[in-house]
PDB file of C-alpha atoms in Angstrom:
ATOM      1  CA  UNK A1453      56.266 101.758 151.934  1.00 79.00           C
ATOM      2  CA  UNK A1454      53.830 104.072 150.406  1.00 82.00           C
ATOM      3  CA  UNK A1455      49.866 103.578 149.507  1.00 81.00           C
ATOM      4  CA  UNK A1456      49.851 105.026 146.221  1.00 81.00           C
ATOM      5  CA  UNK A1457      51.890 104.586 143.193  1.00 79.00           C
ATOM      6  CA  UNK A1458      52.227 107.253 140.253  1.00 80.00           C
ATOM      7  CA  UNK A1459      51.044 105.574 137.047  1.00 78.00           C
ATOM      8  CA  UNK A1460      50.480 108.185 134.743  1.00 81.00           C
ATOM      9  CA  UNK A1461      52.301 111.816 135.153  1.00 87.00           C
ATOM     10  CA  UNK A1462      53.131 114.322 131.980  1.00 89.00           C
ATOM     11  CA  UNK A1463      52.604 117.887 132.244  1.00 93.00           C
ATOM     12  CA  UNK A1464      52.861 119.285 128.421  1.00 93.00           C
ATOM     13  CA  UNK A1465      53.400 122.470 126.523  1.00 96.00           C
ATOM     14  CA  UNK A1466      53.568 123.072 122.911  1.00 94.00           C
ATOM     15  CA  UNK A1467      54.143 125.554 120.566  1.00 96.00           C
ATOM     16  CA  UNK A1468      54.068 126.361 116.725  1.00 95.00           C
ATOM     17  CA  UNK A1469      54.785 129.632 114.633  1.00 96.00           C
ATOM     18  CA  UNK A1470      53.622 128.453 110.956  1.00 95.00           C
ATOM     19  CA  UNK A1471      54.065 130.985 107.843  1.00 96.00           C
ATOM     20  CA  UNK A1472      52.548 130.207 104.752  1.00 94.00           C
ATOM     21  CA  UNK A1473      54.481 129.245 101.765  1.00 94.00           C
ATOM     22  CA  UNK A1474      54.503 130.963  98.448  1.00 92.00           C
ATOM     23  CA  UNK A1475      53.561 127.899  96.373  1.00 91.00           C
ATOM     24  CA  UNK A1476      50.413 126.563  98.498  1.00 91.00           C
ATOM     25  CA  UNK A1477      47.749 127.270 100.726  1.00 91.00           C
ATOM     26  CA  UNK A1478      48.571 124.415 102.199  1.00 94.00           C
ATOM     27  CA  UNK A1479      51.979 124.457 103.013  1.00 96.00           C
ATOM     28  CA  UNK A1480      53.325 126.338 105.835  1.00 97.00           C
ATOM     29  CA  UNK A1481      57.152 126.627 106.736  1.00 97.00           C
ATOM     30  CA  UNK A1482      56.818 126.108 110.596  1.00 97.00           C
ATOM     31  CA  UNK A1483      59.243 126.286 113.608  1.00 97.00           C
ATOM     32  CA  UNK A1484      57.935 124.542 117.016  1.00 97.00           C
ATOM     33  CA  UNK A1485      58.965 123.720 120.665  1.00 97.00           C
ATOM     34  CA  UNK A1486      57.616 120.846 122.461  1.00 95.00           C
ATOM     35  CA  UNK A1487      57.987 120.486 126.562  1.00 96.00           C
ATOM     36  CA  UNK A1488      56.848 117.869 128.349  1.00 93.00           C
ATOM     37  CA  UNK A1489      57.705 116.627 132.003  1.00 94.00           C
ATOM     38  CA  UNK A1490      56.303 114.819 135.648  1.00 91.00           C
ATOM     39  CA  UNK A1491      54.946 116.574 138.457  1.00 91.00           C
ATOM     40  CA  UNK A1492      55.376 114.471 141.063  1.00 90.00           C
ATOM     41  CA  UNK A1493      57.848 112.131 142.623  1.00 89.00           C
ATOM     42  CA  UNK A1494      57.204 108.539 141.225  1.00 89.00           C
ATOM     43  CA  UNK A1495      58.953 105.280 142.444  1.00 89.00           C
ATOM     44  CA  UNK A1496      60.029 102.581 140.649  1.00 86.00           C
ATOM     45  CA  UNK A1497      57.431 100.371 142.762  1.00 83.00           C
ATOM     46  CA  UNK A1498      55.109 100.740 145.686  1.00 83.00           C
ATOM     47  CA  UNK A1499      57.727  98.895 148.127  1.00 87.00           C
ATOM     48  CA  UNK A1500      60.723 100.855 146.030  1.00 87.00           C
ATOM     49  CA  UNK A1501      62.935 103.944 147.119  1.00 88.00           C
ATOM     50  CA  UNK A1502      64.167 104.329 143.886  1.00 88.00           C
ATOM     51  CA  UNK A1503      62.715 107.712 142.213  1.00 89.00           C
ATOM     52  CA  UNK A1504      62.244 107.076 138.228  1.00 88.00           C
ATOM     53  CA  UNK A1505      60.581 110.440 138.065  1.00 90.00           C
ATOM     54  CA  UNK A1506      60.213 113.886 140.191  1.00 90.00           C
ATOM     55  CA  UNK A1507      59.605 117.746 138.995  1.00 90.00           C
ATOM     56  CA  UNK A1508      61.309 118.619 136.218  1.00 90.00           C
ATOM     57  CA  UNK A1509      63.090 115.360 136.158  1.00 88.00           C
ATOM     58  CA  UNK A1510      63.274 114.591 133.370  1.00 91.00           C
ATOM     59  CA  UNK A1511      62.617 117.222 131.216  1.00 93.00           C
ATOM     60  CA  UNK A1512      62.022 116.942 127.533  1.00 93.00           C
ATOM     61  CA  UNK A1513      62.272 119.542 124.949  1.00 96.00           C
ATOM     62  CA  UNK A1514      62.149 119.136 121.682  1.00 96.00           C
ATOM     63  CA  UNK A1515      63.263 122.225 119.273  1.00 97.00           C
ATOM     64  CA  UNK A1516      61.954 121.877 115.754  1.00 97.00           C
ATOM     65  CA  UNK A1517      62.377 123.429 111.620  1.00 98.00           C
ATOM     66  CA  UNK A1518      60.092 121.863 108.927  1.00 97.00           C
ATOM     67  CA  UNK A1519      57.170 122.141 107.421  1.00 97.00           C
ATOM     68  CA  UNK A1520      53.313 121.469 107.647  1.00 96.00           C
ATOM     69  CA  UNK A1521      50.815 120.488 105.185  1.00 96.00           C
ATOM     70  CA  UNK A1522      47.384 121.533 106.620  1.00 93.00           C
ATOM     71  CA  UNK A1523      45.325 118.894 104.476  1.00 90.00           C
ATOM     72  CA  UNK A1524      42.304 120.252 105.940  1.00 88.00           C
ATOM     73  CA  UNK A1525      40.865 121.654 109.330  1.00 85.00           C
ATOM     74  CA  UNK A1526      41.232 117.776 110.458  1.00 91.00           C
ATOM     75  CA  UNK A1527      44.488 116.927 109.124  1.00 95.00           C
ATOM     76  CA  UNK A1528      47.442 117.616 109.451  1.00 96.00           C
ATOM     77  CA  UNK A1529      51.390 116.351 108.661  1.00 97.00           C
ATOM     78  CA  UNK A1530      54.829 117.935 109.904  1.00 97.00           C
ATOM     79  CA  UNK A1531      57.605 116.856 108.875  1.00 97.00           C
ATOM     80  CA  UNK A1532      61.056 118.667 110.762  1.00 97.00           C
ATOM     81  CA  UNK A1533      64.309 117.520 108.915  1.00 97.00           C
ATOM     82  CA  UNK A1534      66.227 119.363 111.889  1.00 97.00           C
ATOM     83  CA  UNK A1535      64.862 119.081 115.116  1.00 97.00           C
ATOM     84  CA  UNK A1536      66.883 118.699 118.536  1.00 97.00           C
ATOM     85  CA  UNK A1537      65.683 116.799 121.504  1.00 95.00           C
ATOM     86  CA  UNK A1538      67.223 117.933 124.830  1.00 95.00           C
ATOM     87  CA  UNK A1539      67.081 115.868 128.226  1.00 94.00           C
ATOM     88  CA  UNK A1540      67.870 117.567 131.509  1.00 93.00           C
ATOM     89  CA  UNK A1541      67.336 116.511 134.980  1.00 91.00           C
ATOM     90  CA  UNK A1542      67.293 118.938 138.254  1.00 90.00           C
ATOM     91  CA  UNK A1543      67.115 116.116 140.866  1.00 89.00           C
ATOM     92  CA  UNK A1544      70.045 114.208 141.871  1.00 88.00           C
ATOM     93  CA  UNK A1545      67.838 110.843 143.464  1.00 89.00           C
ATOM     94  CA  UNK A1546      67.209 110.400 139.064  1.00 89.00           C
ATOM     95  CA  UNK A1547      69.969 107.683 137.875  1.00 87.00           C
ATOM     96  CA  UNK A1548      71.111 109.559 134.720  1.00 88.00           C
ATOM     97  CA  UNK A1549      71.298 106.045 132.890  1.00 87.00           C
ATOM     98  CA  UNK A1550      67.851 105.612 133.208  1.00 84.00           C
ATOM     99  CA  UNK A1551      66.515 108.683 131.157  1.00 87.00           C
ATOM    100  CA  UNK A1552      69.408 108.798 128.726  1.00 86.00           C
ATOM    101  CA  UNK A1553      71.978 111.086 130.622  1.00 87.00           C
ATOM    102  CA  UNK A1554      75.292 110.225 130.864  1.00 82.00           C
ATOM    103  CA  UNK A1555      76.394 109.430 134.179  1.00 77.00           C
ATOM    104  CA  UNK A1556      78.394 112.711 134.772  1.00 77.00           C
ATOM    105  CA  UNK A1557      75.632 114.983 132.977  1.00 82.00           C
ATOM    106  CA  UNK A1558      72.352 116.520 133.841  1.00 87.00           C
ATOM    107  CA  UNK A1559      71.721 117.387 130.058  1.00 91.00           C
ATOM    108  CA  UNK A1560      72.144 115.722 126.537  1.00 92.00           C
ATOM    109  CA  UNK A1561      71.215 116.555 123.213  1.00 92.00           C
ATOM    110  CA  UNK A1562      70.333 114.514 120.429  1.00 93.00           C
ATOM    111  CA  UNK A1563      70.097 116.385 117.104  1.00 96.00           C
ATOM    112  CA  UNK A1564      67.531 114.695 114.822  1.00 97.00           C
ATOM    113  CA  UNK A1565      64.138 114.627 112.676  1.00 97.00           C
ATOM    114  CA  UNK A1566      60.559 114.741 113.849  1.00 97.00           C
ATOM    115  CA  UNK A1567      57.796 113.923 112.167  1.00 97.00           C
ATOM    116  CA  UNK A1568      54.233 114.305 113.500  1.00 96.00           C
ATOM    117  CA  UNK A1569      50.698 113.921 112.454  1.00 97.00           C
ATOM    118  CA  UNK A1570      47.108 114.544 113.424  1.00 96.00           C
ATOM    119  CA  UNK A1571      43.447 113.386 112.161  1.00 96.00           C
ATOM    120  CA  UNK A1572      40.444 113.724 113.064  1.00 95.00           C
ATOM    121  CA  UNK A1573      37.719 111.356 111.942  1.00 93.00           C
ATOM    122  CA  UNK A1574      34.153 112.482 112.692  1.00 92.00           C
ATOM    123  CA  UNK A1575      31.833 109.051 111.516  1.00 89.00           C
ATOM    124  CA  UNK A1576      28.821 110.831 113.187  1.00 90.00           C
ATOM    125  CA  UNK A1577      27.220 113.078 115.674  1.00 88.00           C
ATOM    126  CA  UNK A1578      27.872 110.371 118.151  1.00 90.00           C
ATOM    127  CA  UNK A1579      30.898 109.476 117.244  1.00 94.00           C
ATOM    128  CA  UNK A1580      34.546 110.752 116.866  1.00 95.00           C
ATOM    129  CA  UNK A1581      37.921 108.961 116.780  1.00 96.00           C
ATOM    130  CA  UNK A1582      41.273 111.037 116.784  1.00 97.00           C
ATOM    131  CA  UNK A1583      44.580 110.241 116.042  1.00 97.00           C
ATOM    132  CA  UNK A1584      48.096 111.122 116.904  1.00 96.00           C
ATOM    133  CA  UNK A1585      51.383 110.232 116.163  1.00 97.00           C
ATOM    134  CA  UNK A1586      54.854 111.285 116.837  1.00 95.00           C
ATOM    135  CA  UNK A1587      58.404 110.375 115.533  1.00 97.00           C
ATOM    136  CA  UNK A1588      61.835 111.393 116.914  1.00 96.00           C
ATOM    137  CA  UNK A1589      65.191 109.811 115.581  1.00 96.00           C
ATOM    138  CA  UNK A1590      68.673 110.849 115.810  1.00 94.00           C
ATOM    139  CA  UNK A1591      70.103 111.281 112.653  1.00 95.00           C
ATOM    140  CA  UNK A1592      72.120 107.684 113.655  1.00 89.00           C
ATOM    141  CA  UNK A1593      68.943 106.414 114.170  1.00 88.00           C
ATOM    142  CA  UNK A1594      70.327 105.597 117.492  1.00 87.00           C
ATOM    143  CA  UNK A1595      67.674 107.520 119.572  1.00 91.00           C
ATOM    144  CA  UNK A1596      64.047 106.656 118.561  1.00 94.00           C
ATOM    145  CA  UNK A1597      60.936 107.619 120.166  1.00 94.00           C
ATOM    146  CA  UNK A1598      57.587 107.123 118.905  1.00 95.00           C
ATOM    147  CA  UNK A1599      54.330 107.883 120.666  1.00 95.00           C
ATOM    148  CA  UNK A1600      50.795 107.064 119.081  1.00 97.00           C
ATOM    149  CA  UNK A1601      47.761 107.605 120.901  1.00 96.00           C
ATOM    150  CA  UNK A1602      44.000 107.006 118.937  1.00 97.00           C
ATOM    151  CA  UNK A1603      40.855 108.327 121.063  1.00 97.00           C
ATOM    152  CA  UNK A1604      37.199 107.212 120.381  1.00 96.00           C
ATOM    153  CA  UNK A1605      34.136 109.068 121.663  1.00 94.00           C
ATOM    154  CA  UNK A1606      31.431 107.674 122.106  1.00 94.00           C
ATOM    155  CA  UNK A1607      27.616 109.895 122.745  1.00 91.00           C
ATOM    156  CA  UNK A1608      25.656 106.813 124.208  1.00 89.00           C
ATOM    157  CA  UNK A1609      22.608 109.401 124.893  1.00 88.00           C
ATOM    158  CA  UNK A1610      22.130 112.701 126.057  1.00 84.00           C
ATOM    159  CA  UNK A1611      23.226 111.923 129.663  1.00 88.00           C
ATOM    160  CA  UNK A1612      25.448 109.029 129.395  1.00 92.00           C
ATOM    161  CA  UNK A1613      28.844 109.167 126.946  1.00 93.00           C
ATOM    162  CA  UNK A1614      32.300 107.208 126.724  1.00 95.00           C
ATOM    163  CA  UNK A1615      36.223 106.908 125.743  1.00 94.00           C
ATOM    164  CA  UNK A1616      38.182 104.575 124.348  1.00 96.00           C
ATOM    165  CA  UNK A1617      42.007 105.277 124.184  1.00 96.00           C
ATOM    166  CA  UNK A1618      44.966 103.078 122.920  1.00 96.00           C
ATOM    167  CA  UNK A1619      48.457 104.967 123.341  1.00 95.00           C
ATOM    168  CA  UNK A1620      51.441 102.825 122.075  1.00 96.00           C
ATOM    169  CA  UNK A1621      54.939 104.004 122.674  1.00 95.00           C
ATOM    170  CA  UNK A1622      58.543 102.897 121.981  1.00 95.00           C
ATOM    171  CA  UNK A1623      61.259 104.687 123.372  1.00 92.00           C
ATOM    172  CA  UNK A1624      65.211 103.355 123.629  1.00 90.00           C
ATOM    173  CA  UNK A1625      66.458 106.201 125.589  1.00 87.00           C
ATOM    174  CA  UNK A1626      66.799 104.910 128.829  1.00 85.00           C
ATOM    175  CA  UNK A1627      70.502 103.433 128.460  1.00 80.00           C
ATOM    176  CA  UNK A1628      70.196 101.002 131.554  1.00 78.00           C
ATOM    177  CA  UNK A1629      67.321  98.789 129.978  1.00 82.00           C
ATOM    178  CA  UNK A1630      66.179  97.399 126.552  1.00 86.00           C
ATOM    179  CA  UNK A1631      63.435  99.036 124.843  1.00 88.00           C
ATOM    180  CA  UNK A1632      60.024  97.958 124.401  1.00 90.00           C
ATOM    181  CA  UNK A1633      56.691  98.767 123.178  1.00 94.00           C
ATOM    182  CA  UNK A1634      54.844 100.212 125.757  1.00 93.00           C
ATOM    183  CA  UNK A1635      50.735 100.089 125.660  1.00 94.00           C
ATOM    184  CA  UNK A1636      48.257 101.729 127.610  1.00 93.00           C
ATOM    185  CA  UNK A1637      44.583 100.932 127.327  1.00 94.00           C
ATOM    186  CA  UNK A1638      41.727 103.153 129.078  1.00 93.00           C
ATOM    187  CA  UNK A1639      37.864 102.850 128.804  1.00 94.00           C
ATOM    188  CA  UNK A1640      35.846 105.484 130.694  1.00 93.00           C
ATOM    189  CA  UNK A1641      32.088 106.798 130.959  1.00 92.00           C
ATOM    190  CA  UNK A1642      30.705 110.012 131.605  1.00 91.00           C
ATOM    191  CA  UNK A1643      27.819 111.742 132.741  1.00 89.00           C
ATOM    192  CA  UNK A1644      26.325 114.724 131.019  1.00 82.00           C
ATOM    193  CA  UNK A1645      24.068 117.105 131.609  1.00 80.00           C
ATOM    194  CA  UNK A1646      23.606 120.644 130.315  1.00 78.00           C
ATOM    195  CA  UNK A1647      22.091 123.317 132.728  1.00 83.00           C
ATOM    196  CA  UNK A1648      19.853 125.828 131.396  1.00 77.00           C
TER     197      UNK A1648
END
């Protein structure tokens, strides 16, 4: 039915307003909002009409109070004890069940904790390996989704580079399937060169 077939589609924005706290240099009290969504329409196959994913459907946004602990410039840990994840959908092809939406609701909410964490491990000039991980449960622990994604560059030579990512993810929110652990393995190279 169609040639191509949308594999990989998330547009994100984040935010975070951190104050530090009175008792460390460290420590900041921190509120933050996460949005994250697809751009285009993707179908469940190549030879499918069923849309899993268009604009703005779904739409995730997660509203978050904790605190950070800013380790040092390369990591850091947040940890939000109330934090409320909120699904909407604007088109009606989406079926509800299959992002977590009731079947006679565009929206729900699922009030929660996050917890998320970044570091940044620099061996040597040529190489650097990042890591990322993110934790969302309902307080019933009966939405979970966890997303963890480790990068490795790579400096080959002055012209020639590459990247290594691993991205595992669990998420049980679709209600019309069973969760599983998803992975997604990419190896690229690059070209550089720097004019002067």
């Amino acid at each position: 039915l169609r040639a191509f077939h949308v594999n990989n589609d998330v547009v994100q924005i984040a935010t975070l307003l951190a104050y530090q706290t009175w008792f460390s240099k460290k420590i900041y009290y921190s509120g933050a909002v996460d949005f994250n969504t697809s751009l285009f329409t993707g179908y469940k196959t190549t030879n499918s009409n069923i849309v899993v994913a268009a604009f703005l459907s779904p739409s995730r946004i997660f509203f978050s109070l904790g605190m950070e602990c800013r380790y040092n410039k390369k990591t850091t840990i947040r940890l939000a004890p109330f934090a409320d994840k909120l699904i909407f959908k604007t088109d009606d092809r989406i079926d509800p069940l299959h992002i977590g939406l009731d079947s006679v609701s565009n929206h729900k909410n699922y009030l929660g904790y996050l917890i998320q964490a970044k570091i940044d491990w620099r061996f040597s000039k040529e190489i650097n390996v990042t890591s990322k991980i993110d934790f969302f449960s309902s307080y019933a622990a009966k939405n979970i989704e966890f997303d963890w994604e480790v990068v490795g560059k790579f400096i080959i030579n002055r012209y020639l580079s590459t990247r290594l990512s691993l991205i595992m993810r669990y998420d049980n929110t679709p209600l019309d399937e069973e969760a599983k652990i998803q992975i997604q393995e990419q190896l690229s190279f690059g070209f550089n060169y720097i004019f002067r």
